[in-house]
Coordinates of C-alpha atoms and ligand atoms in Angstrom, one line a residue:
X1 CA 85.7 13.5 196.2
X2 CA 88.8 11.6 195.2
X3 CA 88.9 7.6 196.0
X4 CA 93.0 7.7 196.4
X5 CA 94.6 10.2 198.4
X6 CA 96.8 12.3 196.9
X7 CA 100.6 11.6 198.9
X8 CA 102.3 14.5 200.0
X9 CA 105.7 14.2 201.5
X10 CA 106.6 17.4 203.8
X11 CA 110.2 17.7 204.1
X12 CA 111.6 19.6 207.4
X13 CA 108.2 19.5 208.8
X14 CA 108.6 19.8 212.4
X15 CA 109.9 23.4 211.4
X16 CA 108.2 26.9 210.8
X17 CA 107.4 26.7 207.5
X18 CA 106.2 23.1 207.9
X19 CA 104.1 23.6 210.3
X20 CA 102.5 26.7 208.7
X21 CA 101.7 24.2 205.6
X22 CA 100.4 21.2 207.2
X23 CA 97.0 22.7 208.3
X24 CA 96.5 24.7 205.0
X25 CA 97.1 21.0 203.3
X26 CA 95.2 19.1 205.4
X27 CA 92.0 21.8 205.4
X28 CA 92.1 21.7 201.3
X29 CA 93.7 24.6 200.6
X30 CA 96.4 23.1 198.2
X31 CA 94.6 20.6 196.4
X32 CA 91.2 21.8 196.8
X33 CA 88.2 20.4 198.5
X34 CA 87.3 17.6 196.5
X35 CA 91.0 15.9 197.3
X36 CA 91.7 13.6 199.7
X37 CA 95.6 13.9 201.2
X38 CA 97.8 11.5 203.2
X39 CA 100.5 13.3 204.4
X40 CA 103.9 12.1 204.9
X41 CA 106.2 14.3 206.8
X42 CA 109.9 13.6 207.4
X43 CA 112.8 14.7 209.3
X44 CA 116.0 14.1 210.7
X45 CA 115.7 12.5 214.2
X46 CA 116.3 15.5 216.1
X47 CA 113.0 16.8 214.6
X48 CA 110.9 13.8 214.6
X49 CA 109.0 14.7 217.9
X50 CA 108.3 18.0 216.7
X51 CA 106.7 16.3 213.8
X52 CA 105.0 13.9 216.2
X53 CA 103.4 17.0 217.9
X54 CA 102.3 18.6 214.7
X55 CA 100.6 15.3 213.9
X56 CA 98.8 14.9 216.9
X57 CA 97.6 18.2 216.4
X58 CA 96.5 17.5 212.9
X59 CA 94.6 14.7 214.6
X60 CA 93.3 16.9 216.6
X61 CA 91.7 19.1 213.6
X62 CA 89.3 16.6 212.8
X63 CA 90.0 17.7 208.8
X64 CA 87.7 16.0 206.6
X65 CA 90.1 15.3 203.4
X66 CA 93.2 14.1 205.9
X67 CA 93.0 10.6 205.5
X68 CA 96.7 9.7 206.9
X69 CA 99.6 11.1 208.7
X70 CA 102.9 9.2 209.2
X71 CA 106.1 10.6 209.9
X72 CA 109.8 9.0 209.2
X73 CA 113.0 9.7 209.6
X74 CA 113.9 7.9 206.5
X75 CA 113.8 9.8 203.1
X76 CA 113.3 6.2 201.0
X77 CA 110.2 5.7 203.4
X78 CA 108.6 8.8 203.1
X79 CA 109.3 9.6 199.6
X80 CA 107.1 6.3 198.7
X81 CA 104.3 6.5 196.8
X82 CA 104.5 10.5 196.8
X83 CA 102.8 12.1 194.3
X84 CA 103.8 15.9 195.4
X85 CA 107.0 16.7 197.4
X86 CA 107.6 19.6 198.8
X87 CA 111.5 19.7 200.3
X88 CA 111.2 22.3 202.8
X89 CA 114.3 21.2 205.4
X90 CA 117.5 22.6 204.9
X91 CA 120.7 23.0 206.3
X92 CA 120.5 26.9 207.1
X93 CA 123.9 28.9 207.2
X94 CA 125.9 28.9 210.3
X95 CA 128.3 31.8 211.4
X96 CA 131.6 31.3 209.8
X97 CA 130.2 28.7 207.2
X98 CA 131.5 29.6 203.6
X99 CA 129.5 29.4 200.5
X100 CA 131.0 26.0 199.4
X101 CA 129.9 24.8 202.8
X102 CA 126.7 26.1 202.5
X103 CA 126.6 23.9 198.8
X104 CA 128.0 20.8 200.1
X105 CA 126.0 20.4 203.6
X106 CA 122.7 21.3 201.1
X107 CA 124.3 18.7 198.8
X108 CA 124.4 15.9 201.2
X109 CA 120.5 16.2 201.9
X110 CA 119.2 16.7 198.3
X111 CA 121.5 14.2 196.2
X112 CA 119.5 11.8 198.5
X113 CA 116.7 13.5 198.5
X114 CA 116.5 12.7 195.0
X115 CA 117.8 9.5 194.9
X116 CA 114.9 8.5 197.1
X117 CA 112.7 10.3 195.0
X118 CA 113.6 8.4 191.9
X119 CA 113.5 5.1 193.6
X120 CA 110.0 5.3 195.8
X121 CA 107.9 8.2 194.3
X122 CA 104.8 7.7 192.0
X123 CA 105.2 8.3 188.7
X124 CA 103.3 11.6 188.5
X125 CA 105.6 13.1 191.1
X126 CA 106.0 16.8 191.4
X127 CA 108.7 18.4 193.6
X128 CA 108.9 21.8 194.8
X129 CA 112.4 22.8 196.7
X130 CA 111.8 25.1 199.3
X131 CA 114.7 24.7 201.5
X132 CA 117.8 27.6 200.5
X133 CA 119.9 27.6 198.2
X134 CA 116.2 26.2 196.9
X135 CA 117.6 26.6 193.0
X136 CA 120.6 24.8 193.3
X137 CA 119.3 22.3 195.3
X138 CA 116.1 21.7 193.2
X139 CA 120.0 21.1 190.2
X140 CA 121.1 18.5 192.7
X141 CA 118.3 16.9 193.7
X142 CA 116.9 16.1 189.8
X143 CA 120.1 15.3 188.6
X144 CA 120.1 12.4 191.3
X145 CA 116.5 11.4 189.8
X146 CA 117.7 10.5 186.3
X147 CA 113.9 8.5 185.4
X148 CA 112.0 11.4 187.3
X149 CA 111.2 14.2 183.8
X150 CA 113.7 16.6 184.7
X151 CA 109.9 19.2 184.0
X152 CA 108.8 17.6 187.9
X153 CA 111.7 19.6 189.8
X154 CA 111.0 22.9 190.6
X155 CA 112.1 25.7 193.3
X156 CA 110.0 28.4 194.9
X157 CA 109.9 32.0 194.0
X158 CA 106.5 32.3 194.5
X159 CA 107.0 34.1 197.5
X160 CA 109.1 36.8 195.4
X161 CA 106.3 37.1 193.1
X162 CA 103.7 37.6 195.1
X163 CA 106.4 40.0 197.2
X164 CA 106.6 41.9 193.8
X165 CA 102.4 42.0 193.3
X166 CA 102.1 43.5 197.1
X167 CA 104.5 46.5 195.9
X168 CA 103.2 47.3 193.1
X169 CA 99.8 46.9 194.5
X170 CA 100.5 49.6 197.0
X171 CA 102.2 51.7 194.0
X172 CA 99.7 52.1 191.5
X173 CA 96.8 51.7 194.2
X174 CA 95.1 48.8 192.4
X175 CA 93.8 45.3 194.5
X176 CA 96.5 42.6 194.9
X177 CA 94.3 40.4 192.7
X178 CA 94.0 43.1 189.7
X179 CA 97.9 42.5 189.0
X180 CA 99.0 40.5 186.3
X181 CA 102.4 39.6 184.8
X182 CA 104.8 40.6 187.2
X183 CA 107.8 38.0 186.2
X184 CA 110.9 36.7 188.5
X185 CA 114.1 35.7 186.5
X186 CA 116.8 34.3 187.6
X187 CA 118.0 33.1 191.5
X188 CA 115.8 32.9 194.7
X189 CA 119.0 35.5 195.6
X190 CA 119.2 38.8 196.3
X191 CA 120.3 39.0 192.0
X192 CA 117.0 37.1 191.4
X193 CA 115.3 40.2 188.5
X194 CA 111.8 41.0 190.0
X195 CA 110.6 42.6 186.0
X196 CA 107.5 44.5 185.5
X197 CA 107.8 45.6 182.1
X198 CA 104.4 43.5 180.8
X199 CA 102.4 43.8 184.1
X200 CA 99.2 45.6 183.9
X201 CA 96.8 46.3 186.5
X202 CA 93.2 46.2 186.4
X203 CA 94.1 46.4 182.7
X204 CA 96.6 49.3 182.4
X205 CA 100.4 49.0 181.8
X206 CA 102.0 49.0 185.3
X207 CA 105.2 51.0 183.8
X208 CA 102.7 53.7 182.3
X209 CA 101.1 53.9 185.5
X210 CA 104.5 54.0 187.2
X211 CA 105.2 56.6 185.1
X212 CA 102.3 58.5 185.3
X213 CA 102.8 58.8 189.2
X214 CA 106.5 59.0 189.3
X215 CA 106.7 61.9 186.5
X216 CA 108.1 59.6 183.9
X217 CA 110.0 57.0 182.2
X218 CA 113.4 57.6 183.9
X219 CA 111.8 58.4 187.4
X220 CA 110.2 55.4 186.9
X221 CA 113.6 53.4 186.0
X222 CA 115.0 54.9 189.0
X223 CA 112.3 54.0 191.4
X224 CA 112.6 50.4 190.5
X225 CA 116.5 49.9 190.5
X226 CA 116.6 52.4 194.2
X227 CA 113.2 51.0 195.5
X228 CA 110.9 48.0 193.9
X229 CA 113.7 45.3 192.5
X230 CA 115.7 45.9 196.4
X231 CA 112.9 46.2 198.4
X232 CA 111.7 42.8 196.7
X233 CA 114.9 40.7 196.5
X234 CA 115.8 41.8 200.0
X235 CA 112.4 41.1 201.9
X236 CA 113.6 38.5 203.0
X237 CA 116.1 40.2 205.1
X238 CA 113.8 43.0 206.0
X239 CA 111.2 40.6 207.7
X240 CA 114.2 39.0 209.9
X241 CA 114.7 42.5 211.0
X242 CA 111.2 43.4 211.7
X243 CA 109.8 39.9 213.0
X244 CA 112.7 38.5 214.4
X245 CA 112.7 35.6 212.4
X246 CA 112.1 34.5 209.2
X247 CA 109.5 34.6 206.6
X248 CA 107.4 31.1 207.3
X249 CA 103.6 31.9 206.6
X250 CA 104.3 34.3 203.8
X251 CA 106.9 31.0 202.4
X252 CA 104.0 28.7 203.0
X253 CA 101.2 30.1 201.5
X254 CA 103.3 30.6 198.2
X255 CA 104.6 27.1 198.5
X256 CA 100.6 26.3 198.4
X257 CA 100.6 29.2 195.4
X258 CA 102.8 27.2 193.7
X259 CA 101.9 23.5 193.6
X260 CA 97.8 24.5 193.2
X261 CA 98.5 26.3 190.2
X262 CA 100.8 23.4 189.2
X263 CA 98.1 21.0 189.2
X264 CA 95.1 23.2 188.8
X265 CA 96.5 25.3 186.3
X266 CA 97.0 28.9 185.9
X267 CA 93.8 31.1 185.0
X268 CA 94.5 34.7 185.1
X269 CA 98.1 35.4 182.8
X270 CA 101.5 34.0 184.8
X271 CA 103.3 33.5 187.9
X272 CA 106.6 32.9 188.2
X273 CA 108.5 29.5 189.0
X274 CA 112.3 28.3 188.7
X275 CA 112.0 25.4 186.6
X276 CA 114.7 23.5 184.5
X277 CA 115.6 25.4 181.7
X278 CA 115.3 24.1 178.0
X279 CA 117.3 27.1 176.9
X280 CA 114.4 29.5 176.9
X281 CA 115.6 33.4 176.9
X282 CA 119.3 32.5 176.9
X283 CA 119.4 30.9 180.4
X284 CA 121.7 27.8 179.9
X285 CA 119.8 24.8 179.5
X286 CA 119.5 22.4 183.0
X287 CA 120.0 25.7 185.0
X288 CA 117.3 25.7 187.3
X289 CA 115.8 29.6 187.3
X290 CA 112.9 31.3 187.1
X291 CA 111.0 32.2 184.7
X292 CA 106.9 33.8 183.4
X293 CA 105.8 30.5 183.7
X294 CA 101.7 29.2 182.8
X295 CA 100.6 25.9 183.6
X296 CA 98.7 24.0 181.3
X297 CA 97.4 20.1 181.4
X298 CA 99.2 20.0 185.1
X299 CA 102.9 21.3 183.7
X300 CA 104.8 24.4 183.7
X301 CA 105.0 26.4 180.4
X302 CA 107.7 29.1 180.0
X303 CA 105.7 32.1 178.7
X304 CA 107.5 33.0 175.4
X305 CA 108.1 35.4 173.0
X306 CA 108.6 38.2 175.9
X307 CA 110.7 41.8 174.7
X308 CA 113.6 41.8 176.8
X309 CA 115.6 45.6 177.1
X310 CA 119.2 45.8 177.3
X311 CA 118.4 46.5 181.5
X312 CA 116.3 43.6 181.5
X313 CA 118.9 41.2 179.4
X314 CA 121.7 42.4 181.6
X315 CA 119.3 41.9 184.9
X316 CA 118.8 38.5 184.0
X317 CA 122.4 37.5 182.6
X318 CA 123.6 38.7 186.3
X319 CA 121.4 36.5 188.2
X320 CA 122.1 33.6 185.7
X321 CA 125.6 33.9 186.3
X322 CA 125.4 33.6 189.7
X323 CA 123.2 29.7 189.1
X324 CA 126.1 28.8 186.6
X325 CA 128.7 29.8 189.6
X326 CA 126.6 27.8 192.1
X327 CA 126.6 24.9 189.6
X328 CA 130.0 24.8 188.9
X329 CA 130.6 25.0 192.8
X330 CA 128.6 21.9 193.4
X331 CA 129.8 20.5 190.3
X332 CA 133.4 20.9 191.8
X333 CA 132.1 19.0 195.1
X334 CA 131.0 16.1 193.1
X335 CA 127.4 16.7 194.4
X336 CA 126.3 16.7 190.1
Ligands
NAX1 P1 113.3 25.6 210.3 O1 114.8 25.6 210.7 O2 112.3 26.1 211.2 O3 112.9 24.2 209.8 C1 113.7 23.3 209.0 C2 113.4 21.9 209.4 O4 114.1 21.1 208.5 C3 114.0 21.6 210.8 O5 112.9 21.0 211.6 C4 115.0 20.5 210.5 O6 115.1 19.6 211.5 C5 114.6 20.0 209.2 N1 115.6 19.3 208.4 C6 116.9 19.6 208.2 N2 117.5 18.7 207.4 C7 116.6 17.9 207.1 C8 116.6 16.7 206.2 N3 117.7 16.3 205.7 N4 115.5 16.0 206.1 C9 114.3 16.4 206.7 N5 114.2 17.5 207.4 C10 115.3 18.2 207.6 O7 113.4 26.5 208.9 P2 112.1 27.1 208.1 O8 111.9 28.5 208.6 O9 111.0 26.1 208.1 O10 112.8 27.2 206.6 C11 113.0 26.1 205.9 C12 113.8 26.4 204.6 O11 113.1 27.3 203.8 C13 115.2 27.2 204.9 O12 116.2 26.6 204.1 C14 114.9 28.6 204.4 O13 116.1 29.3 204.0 C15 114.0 28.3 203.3 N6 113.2 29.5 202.8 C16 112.9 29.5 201.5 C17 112.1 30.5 200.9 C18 111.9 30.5 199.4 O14 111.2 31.5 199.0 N7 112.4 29.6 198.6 C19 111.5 31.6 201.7 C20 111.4 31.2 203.2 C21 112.6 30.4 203.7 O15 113.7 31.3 204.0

């Protein structure tokens, strides 16, 4: 059992997803059993009481490893001492609110964000943006961190990946768990490239299998640009449509995906995580997209060395192109 609990600082957590992550955290789930966490959740004041309540209720769980719950309202207060962040609150998109809107409301939360961050957070802090547009404002909020490694800020696409493992899963008939290599380039955006071209399952090339039960190599082309790649980018949408509401457990439990394998480390081939780029695969360097990604000694790897087709490049350039017009945008506010 750890002596020091591990800080966590929950972001937006008197909302959905928050409140699907705080018990998973507090029962062990994230940093395992043997870790102690003190959690500390913050929102703006119009959330605080849902907060409270989740609090009280994580009181109420008796969990053995929970050694502290405070909530703020103040980012430099419960960004201190944190040693994992995980920025879930956002400023969601309104009716009638333009794109540049979107960037600058998102702006104003995670150039402070960061700020805070750099000022109050251990040393060893890690930070996982959650909160959409979660790659541009993972950009804003390390560029406001300047003595934070630039290797600590990172945005979800977890959920995407494991989206793209339950399709092809239910493709090629093999267990969830027997997939490996599935990568997500690019944007946590409907251009985000969800690529199987190294996957196998249970051992076996995904596209030969794909191929196999499709009737061959351009079946099997066609089937991912018609079905897989849309059905994955756009799940987001389709569980709005089906649920009524947004994807919160499903967010949650790859948010816990995402920051175990961070700090535990990556057994069974790759995930996928947006991370800062150092100029790996052509994606301009400080972007913040995804990539194969192993983690090794508690820090994200890019897996390289990966063949990339003329599909795949363009794939990938397209959803690149759309981080470079989202940087330039906030660049353009003054929020870089
Ligand atoms: P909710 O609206 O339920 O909760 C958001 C919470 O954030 C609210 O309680 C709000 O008061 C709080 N908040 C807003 N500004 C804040 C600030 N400056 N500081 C602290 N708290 C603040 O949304 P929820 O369903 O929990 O989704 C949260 C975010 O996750 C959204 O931006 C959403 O778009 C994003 N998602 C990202 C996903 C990903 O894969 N990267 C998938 C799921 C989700 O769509």
């Amino acid at each position: 059992m750890s002596v020091k609990p591990v800080t966590i600082t929950i972001t937006g957590a008197g909302g959905q997803i928050g409140y699907a992550l705080l018990f998973r955290i507090a029962a062990g789930e994230m940093l395992g059993s043997d870790t102690r966490v003190r959690l500390h959740l913050l929102e703006i004041p119009q959330g605080v009481r849902a907060a409270e309540g989740a609090a009280l209720e994580l009181h109420d769980s008796a969990f053995p490893l929970l050694a502290h719950v405070d909530v703020f309202d103040d980012a430099r207060a419960a960004f201190s001492g944190s040693n994992v962040a995980l920025l879930v609150g956002a400023r969601p998109r309104t009716a009638g609110m333009e794109r540049g809107d979107l960037l600058a409301a998102n702006g104003g939360i995670f150039g402070p964000q960061g700020a805070a961050i750099n000022a109050h957070a251990a040393d060893d802090v890690r930070v996982v943006v959650v909160g959409n547009p979660a790659n541009t404002n993972a950009l804003i909020a390390a560029a406001h961190a300047p003595d934070v490694p630039a290797d600590r800020f990172t945005a979800l696409t977890r959920l995407d990946h494991n989206r793209a493992l339950a399709q092809l899963s239910a493709a090629v008939g093999t267990p969830v768990g027997e997939i490996r290599d599935v990568t997500i380039w690019g944007n946590h955006s409907a251009t985000q490239f969800p690529d199987v071209e190294h996957a196998t399952a249970a051992g076996q090339s995904v596209p030969a299998l794909l191929a196999a039960r499709l009737g061959g190599t351009e079946a099997t082309r066609a089937w991912l640009v018609d079905h897989f790649i849309p059905r994955v980018a756009k799940r987001g949408a389709e569980i709005i449509e089906v649920r009524g509401s947004s994807s919160v457990a499903s967010a949650a439990s790859a948010t816990i995906d995402h920051v175990r394998d961070w700090v535990r480390g990556t057994s069974s081939g790759w995930t996928s995580a947006a991370v800062v780029s150092d100029g790996s695969y052509g994606v301009p360097e400080g972007l913040v997209s995804s990539f194969p990604v192993e983690s090794v000694d508690g820090q994200w790897r890019v897996v390289q060395g990966l063949s990339l087709d003329a599909f795949a490049r363009h794939r990938i350039d397209a959803s690149v192109a759309e981080l470079v017009d989202e940087r330039e945008a906030v660049r353009a506010l003054g929020l870089l």
